[in-house]
Coordinates of C-alpha atoms (C1' of nucleotides) in Angstrom, one line a residue:
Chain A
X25 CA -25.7 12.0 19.6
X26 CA -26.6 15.7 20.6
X27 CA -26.2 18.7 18.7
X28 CA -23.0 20.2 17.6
X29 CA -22.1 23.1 19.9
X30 CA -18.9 25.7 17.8
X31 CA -15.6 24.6 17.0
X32 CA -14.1 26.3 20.1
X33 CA -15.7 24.2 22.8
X34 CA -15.6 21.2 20.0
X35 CA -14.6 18.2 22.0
X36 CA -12.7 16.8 19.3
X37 CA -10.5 20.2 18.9
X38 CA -7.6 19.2 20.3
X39 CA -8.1 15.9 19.4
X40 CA -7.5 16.8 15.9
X41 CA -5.4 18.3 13.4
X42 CA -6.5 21.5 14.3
X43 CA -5.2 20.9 17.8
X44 CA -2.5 24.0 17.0
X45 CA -5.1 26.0 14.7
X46 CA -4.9 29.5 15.9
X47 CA -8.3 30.5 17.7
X48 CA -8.7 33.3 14.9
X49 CA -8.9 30.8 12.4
X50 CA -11.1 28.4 14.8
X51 CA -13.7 31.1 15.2
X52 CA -13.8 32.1 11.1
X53 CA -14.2 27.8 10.8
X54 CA -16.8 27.7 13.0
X55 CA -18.7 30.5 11.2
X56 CA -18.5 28.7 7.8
X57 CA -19.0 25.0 8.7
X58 CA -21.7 23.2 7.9
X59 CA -22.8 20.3 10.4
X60 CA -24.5 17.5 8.8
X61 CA -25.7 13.9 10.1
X62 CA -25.3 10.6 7.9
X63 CA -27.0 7.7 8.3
X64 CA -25.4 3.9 8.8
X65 CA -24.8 3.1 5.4
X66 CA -25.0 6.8 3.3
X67 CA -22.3 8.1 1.1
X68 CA -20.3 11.4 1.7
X69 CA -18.7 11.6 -1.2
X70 CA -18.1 9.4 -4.1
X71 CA -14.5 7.9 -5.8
X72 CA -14.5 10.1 -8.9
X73 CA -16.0 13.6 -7.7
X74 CA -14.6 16.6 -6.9
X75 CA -13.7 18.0 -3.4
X76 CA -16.0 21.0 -2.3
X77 CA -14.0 21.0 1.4
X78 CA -12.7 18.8 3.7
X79 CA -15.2 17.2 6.6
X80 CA -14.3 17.0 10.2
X81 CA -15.9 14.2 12.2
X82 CA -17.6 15.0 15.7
X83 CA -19.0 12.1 16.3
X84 CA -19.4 8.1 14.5
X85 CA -17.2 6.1 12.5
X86 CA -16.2 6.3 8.4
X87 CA -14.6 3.8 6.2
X88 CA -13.0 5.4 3.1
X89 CA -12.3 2.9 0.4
X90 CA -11.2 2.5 -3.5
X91 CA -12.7 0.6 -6.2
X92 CA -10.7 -1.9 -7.7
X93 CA -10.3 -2.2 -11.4
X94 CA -12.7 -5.6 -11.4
X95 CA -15.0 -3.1 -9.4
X96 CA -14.0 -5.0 -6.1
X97 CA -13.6 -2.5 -2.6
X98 CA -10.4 -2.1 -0.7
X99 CA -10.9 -0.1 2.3
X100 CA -7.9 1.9 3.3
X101 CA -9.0 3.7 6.1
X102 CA -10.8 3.6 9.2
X103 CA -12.2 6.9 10.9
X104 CA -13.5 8.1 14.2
X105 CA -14.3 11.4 15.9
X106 CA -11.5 14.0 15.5
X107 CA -10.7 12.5 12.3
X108 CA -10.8 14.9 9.3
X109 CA -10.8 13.4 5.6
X110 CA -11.3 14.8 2.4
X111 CA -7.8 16.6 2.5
X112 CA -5.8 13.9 0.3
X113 CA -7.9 15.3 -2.8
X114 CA -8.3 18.9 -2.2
X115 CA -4.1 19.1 -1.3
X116 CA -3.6 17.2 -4.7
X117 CA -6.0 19.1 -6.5
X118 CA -7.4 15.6 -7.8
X119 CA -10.9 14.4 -7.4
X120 CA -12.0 11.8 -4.7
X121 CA -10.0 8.8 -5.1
X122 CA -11.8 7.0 -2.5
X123 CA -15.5 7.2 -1.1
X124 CA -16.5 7.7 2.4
X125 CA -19.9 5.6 3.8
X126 CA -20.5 5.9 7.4
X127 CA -20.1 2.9 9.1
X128 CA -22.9 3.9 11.7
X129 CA -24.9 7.4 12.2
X130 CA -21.8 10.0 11.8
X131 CA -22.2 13.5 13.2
X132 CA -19.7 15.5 10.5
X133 CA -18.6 19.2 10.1
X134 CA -18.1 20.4 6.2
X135 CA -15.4 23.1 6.0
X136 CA -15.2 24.8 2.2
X137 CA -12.4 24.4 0.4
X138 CA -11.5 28.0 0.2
X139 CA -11.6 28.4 3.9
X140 CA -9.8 25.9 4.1
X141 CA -7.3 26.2 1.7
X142 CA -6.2 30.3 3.3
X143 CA -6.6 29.3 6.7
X144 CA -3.7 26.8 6.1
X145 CA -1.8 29.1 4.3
X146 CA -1.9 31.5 7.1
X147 CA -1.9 29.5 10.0
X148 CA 2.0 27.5 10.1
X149 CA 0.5 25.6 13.0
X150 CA -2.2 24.1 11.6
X151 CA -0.1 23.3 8.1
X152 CA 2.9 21.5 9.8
X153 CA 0.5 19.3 11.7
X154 CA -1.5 18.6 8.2
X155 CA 1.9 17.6 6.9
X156 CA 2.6 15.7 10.1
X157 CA -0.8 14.0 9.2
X158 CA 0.1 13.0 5.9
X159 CA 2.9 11.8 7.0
X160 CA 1.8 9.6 8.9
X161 CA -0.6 8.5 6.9
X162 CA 2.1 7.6 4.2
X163 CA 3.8 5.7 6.7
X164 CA 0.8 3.8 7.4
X165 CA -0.3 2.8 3.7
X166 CA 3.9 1.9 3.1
X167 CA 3.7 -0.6 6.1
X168 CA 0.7 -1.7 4.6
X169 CA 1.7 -2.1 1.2
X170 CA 4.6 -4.3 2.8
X171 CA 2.7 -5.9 4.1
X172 CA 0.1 -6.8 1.8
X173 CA 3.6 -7.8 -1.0
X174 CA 4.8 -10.2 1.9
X175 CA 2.4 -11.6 4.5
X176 CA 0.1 -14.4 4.3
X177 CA -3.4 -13.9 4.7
X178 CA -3.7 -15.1 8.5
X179 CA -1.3 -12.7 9.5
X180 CA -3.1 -10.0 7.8
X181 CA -6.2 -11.1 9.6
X182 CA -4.7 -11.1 12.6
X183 CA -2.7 -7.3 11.9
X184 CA -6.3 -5.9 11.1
X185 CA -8.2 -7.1 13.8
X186 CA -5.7 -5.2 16.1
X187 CA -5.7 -2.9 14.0
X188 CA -9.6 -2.2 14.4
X189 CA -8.9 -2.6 18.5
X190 CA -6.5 0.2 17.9
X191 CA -8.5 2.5 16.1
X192 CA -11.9 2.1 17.4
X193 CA -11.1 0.3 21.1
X194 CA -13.7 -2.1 23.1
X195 CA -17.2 -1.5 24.1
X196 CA -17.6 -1.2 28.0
X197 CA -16.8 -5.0 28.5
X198 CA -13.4 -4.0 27.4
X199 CA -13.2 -6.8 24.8
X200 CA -15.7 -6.5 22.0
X201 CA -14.7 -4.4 19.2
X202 CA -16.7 -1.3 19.3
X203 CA -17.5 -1.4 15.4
X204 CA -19.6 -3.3 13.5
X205 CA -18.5 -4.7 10.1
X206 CA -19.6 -7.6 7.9
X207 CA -16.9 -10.5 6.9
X208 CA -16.7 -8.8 3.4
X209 CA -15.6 -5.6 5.2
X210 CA -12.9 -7.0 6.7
X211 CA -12.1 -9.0 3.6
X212 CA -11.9 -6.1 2.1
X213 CA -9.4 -4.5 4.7
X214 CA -7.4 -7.6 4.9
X215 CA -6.9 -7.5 1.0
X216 CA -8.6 -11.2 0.5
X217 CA -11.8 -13.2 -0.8
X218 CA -14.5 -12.9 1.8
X219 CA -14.8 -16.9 2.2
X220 CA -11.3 -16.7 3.1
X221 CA -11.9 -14.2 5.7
X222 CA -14.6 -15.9 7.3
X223 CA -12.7 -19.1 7.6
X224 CA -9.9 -17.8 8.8
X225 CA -11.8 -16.3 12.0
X226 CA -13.7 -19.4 12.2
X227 CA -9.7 -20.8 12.8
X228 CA -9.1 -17.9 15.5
X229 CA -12.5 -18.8 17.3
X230 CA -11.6 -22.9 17.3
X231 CA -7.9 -21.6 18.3
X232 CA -9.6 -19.5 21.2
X233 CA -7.8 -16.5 20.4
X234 CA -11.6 -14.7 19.9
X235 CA -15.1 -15.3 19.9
X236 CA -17.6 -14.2 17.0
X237 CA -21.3 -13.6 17.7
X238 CA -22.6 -12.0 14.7
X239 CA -20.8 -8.7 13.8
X240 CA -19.5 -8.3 17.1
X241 CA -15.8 -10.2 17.3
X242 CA -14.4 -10.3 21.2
X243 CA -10.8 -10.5 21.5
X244 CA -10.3 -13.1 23.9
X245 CA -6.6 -13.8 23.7
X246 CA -4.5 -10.2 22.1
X247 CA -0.7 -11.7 22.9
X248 CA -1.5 -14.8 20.7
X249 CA -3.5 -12.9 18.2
X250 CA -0.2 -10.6 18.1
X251 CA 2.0 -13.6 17.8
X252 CA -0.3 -14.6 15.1
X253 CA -0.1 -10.9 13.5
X254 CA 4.0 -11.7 13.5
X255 CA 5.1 -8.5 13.8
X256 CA 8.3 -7.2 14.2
X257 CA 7.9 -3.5 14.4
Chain B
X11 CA 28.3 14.7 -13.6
X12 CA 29.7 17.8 -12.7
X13 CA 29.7 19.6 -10.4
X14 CA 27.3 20.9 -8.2
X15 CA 26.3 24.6 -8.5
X16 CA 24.4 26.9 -6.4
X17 CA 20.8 26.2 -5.4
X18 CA 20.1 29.1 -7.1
X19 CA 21.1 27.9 -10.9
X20 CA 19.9 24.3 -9.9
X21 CA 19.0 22.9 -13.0
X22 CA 16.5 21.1 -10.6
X23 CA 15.1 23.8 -9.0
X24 CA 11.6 24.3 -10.7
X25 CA 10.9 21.1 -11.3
X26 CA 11.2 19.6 -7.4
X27 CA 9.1 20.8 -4.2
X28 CA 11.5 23.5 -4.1
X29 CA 9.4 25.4 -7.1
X30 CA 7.6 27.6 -5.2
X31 CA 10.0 28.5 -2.6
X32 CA 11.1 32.1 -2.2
X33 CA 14.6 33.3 -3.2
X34 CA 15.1 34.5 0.1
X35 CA 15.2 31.1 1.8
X36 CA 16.6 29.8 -1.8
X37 CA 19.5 31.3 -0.6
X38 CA 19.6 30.3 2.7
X39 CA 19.6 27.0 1.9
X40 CA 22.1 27.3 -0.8
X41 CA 24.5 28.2 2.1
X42 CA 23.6 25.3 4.2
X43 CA 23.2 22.7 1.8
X44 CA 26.0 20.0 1.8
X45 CA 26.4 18.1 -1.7
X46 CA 27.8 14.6 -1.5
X47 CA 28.1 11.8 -4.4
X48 CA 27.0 8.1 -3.8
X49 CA 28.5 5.4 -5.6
X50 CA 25.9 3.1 -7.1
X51 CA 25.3 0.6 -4.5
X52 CA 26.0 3.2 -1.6
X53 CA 23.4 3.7 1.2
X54 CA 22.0 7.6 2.2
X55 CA 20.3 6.3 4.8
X56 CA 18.9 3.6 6.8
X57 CA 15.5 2.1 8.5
X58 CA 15.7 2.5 11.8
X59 CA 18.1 5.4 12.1
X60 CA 17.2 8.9 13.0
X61 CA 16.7 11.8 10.0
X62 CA 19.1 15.0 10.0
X63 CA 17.7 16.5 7.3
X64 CA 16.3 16.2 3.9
X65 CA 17.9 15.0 0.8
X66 CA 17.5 16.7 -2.9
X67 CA 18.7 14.5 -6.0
X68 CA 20.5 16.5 -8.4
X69 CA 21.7 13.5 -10.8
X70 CA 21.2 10.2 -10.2
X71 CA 18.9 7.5 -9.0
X72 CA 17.8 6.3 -6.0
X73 CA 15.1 3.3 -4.5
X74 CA 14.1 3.9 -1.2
X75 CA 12.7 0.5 0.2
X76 CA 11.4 -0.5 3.4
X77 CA 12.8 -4.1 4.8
X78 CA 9.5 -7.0 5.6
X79 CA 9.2 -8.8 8.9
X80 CA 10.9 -11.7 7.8
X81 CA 13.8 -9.5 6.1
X82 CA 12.8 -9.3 2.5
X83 CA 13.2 -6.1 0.7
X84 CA 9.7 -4.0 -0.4
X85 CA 10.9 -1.4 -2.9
X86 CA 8.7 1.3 -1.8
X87 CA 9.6 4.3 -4.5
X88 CA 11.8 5.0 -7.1
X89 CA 13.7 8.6 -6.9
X90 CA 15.3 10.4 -9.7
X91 CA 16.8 13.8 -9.8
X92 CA 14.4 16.8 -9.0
X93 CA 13.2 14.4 -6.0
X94 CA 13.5 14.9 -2.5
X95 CA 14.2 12.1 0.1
X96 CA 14.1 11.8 4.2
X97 CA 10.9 14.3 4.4
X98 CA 8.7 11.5 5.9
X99 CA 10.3 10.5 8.8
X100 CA 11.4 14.2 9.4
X101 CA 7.7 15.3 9.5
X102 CA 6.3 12.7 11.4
X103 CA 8.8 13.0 14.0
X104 CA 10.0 9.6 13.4
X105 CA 13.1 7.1 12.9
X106 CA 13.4 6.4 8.8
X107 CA 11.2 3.4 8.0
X108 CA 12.7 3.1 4.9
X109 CA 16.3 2.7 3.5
X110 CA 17.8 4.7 0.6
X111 CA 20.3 3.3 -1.8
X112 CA 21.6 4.4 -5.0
X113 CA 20.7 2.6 -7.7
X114 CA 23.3 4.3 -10.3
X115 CA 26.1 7.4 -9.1
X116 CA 24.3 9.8 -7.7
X117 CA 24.9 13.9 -6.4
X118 CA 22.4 14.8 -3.7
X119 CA 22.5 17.8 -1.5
X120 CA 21.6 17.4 2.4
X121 CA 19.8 20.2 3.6
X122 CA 19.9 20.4 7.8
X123 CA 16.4 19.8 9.8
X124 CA 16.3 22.9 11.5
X125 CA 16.8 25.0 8.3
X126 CA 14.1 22.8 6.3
X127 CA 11.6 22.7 8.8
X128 CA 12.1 26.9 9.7
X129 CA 12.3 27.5 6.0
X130 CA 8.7 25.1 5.9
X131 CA 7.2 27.3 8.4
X132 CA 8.0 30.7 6.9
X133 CA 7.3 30.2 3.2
X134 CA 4.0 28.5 2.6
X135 CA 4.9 28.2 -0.8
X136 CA 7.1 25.9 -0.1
X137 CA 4.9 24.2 2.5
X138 CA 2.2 23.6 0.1
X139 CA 3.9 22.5 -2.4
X140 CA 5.1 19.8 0.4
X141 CA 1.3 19.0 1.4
X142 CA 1.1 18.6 -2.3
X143 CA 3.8 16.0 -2.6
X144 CA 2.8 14.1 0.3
X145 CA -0.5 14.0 -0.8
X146 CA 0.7 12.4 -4.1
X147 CA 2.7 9.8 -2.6
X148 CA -0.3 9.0 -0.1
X149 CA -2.6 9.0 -3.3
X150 CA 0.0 6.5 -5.1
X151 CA 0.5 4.2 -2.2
X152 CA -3.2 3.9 -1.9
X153 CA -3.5 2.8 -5.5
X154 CA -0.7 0.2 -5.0
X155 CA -2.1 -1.3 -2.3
X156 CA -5.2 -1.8 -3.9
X157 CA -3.4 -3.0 -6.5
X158 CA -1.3 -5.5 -4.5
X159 CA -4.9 -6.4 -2.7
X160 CA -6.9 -7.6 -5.9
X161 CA -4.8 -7.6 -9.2
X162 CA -2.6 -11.0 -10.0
X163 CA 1.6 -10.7 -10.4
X164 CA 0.8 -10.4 -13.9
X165 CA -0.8 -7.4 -14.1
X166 CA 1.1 -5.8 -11.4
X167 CA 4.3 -6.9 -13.4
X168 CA 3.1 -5.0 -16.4
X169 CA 2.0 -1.8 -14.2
X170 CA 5.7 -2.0 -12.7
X171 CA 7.7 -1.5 -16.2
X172 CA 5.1 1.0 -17.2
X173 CA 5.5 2.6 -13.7
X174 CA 9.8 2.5 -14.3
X175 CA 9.1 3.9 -18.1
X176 CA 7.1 6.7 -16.3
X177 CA 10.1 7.6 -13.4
X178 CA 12.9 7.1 -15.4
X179 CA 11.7 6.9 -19.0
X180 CA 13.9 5.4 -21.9
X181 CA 17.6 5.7 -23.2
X182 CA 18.4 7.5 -26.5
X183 CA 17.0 4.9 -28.8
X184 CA 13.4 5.3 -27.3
X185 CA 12.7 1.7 -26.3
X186 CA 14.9 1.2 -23.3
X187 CA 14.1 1.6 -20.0
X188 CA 16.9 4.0 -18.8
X189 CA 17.5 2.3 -15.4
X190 CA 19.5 -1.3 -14.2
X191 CA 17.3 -3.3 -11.9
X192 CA 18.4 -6.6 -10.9
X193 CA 15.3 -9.5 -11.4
X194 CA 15.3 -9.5 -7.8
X195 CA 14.9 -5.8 -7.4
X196 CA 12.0 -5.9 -10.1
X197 CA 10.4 -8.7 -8.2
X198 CA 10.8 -6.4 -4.7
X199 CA 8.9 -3.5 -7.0
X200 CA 6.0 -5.7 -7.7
X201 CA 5.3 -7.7 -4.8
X202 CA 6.4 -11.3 -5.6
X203 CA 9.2 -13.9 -5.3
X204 CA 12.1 -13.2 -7.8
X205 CA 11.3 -16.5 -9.9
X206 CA 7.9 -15.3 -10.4
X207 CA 9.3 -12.3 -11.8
X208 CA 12.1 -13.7 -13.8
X209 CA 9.5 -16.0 -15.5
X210 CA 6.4 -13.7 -16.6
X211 CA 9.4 -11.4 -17.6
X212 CA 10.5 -14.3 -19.9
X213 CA 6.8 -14.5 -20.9
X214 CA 6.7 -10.7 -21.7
X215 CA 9.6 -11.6 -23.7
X216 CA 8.1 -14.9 -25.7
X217 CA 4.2 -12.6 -26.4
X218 CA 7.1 -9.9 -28.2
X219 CA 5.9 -7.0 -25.6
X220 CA 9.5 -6.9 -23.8
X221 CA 13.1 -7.5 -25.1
X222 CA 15.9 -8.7 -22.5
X223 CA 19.6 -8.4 -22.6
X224 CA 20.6 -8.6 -19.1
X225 CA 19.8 -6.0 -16.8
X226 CA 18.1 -3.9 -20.3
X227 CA 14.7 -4.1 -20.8
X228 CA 13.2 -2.8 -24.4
X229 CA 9.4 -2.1 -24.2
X230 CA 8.1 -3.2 -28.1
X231 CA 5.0 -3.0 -27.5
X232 CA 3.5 -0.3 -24.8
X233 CA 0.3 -0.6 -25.6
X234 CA 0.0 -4.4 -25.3
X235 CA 1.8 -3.8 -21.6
X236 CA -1.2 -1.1 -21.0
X237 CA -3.6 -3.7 -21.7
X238 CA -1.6 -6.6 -20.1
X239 CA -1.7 -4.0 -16.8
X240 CA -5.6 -4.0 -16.7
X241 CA -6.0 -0.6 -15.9
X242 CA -9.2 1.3 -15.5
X243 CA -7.7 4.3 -14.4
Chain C
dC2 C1' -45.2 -11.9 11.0
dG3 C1' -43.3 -14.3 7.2
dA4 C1' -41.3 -14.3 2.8
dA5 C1' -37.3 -12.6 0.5
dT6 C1' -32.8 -11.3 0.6
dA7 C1' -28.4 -10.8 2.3
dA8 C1' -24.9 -12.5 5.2
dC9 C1' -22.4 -16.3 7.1
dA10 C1' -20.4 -20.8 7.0
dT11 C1' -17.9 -24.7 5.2
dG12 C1' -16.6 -28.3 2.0
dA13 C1' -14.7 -29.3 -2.7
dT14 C1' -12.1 -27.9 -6.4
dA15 C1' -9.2 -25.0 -9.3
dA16 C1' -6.0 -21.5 -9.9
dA17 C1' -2.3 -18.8 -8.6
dA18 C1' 2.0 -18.3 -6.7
dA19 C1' 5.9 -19.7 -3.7
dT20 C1' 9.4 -22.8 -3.0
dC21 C1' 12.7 -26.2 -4.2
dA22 C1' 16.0 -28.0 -7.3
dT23 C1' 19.2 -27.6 -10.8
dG24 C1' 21.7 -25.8 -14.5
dT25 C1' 23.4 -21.8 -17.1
dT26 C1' 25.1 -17.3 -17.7
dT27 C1' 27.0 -13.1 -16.1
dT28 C1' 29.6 -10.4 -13.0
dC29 C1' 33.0 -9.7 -9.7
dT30 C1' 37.5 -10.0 -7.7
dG31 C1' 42.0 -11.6 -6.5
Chain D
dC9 C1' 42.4 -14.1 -16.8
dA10 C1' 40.5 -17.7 -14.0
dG11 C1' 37.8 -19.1 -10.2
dA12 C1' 34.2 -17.8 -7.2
dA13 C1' 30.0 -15.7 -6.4
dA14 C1' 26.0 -13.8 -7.8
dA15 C1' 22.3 -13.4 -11.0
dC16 C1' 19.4 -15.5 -14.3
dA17 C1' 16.5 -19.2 -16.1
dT18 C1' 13.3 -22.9 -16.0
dG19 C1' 11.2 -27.3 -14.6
dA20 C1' 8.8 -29.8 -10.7
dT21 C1' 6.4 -29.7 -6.6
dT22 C1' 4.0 -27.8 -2.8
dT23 C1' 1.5 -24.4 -0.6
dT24 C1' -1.6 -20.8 -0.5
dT25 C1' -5.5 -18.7 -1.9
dA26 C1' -9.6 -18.0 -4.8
dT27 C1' -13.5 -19.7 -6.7
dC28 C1' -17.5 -22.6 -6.9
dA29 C1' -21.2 -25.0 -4.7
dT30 C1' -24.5 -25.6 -1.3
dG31 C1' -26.7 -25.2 3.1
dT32 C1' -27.6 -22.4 7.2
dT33 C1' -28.5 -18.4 9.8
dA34 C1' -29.7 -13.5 10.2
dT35 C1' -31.9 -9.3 8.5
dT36 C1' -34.9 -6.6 6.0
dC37 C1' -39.2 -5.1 4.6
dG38 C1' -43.9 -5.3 2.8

DNA sequence: CGAATAACATGATAAAAATCATGTTTTCTG
DNA sequence: CAGAAAACATGATTTTTATCATGTTATTCG
C-alpha cells in the first residue's frame, strides 16, 4: 500500500461514484480530505453514531454490518477500493445504522459532510450517479431480502460465495477468493448459525464443488456451485 | 375519489418527494402528468418489463412485490397515497424487479422519464429529496433483512401488523387496520408459508392482542404487539 | 516457544417452520 | 341464488435449522 497521491490522478476516480464529478469539485475534495489507514480488524465508525462525512476507499476491503436485536451481526455489505460508504446515513440525516471494520489494512479518504453535502448539490453529475448508487443498492438488499424470506440455507451459501467471487475476485491462481473471512462471517452474510455454515461447506468440499484450507475457500467447480445457488435471475 | 386536480393543488404535494420541488417544474409536470385509476386487483406494472416513467399515488393503495425463484410472491413495500412508485428501476437504468398491484381503487398520475429525470437534474431540491427517499428505503430494507436473518416468524409477524398500522394506520374506530390483506398476502409480508401465518394470527387472536373478522384485523393491544415484535430499536 | 484462546469441525438433540391433509367458511360468478 | 372456487383454519407429519456438546486444529500473545 503506498501513499495516497490527490483525487485527480486517484486510481479509483473513475472507478467510483465520482466517475462524473466535475473536476472543480474533484480539486475542492482533494483539498479537504483526509487520508487515513485502518488496521485488519479496527472500527470506522460505530452502529449508533453520527456521520461526520462520507469515506472513500483507495485501497483494502470493508464489511459494513448491523446488530441484531439479540446483539447477533448481519453483514450487509461487502466493500473494495472505489467504494464509498457512509452516505446512507448522512442522505437520511440518521445516524450510523451499521458499522464499518476493515476486513484487512484499508487505505480510506474522509470527505466532511458539508463538502459533501454542496458539492452534490451543485454538481447534477455526481448526484444522479449517487442516486443511481442507491439504487442499486436497494435492488441489491430487495433481492436479498427475497431471498433470505424464501431460500434454504444451502442456496444461500452457495449465492454468497459467488457473491464474494463477484465482489472481491480470485487471487492470482484465479480460484481462491481474494478475502479472508472466518465461518461466523459468512454465517453472518448468509443469514444462519455459524455451525450451520461450516457444515454446509464441509458438504460443498465432499461434493467437490470447492476446497477449504483455512480462511482461504478455492472455487473448484462455479457452474455446480451456481446450480446449487438456483438462481433464476 | 374525485377527481384529479392539478399538481399544483395536489393535496399530496408536500407530503411526497415532490415537497421540495420548485413551482416552475411543478408546473411542467402538471402538464405532462397522465392520471389513470386502477381497479383493486389491477397491475401498474410488472417485473421484468421496462419503466416509462414514474408513478405518484394520489388515493389509494398499492404493494409492490418482487416474484422468488421458485414463483412465490415477496411483498417488498406497501405504498399509499403521497408515495411515488417505478423510481428504482428508472434510476438504475434497469427493467422493474418488482411488480405493482393495487391493493384497493386507486388514482395515480404517470409522470414521463424524460421529464422526471430532466426535472431531477435541474432542481436539486427535488433530487435530494429523492437521495433522501432512497436512502430510507435502503435503510428499511437493511433492517428487514436483518430481521428476516435472525428474528423467528413470530416476531416478524408482530413487526408486520405494526409495520401495516404505521403505512396505512387504522379505520374511524381507532383499532382497525385500514387495509384488506389476504392471509396469504400477510404471510408474503413477513417471510413465511401462509399456514404459518394464518396460525400465529390465530394465536394473536387467542393471547387477546388481535381481533379477526375476515380480511379485518383490530389491534387490542399495541403494546403487547411491541413487545411480542422484540424490538430494540 | 508454549500456554491460552479462538476458530473450526462434527455428532446428537431440540426447536422451528414447512408441508401435507382435510374440513370449513367466505367470496365470486354464472 | 346456487355451485364453484378461493380463502381460511387447524391437526399431523416431515423437513429444516438452531442449539448444545465435545473434540480438534489454528492463532495469538506473554
Amino acid at each position: 500500500m503506498h501513499e495516497p497521491g490527490t483525487c485527480q490522478s486517484c486510481s479509483q476516480r473513475f472507478n467510483s461514484v465520482f466517475c462524473k464529478a466535475k473536476d472543480e469539485f474533484v480539486n475542492q475534495i482533494n483539498e479537504q480530505k483526509i487520508c487515513n489507514v485502518y488496521k485488519k480488524g479496527q472500527t470506522l465508525f460505530n452502529e449508533g453514531s453520527y456521520p461526520f462525512g462520507v469515506y472513500c476507499i483507495n485501497d483494502g476491503k470493508i464489511k459494513l454490518s448491523h446488530q441484531g436485536d439479540d446483539g447477533k451481526e448481519q453483514i450487509i455489505r461487502l466493500l473494495k477500493a472505489g467504494d464509498v460508504l457512509g452516505y446512507r446515513a448522512l442522505l437520511s440525516g440518521d445516524r450510523y445504522s451499521a458499522s464499518a471494520v476493515a476486513l484487512e489494512d484499508t487505505q480510506v479518504c474522509f470527505i466532511p459532510k458539508d463538502l459533501f453535502v454542496s458539492v452534490l448539490k451543485m454538481d447534477p453529475g455526481l448526484a444522479f450517479e449517487m442516486m443511481k448508487l442507491l439504487s442499486d443498492e436497494l435492488h441489491r438488499a430487495e433481492i436479498k431480502l427475497t431471498h433470505l424470506a424464501q431460500k434454504p440455507i444451502r442456496e444461500r451459501l452457495a449465492e454468497t460465495l459467488l457473491f464474494i467471487k463477484e465482489t472481491y475476485g480470485f487471487e492470482q491462481d484465479g480460484i481462491t477468493l481474494n478475502v479472508r473471512l472466518s465461518r461466523e462471517e459468512i454465517a453472518n452474510l448468509v443469514g444462519t448459525a455459524t455451525e450451520s455454515a461450516i457444515r454446509l461447506l464441509s458438504e460443498f468440499k465432499k461434493d467437490g464443488m470447492v476446497e477449504l484450507d483455512g480462511k482461504k475457500i478455492k472455487i473448484l467447480k462455479a457452474k455446480e456451485l451456481i446450480r446449487a445457488a438456483n438462481l433464476q435471475d
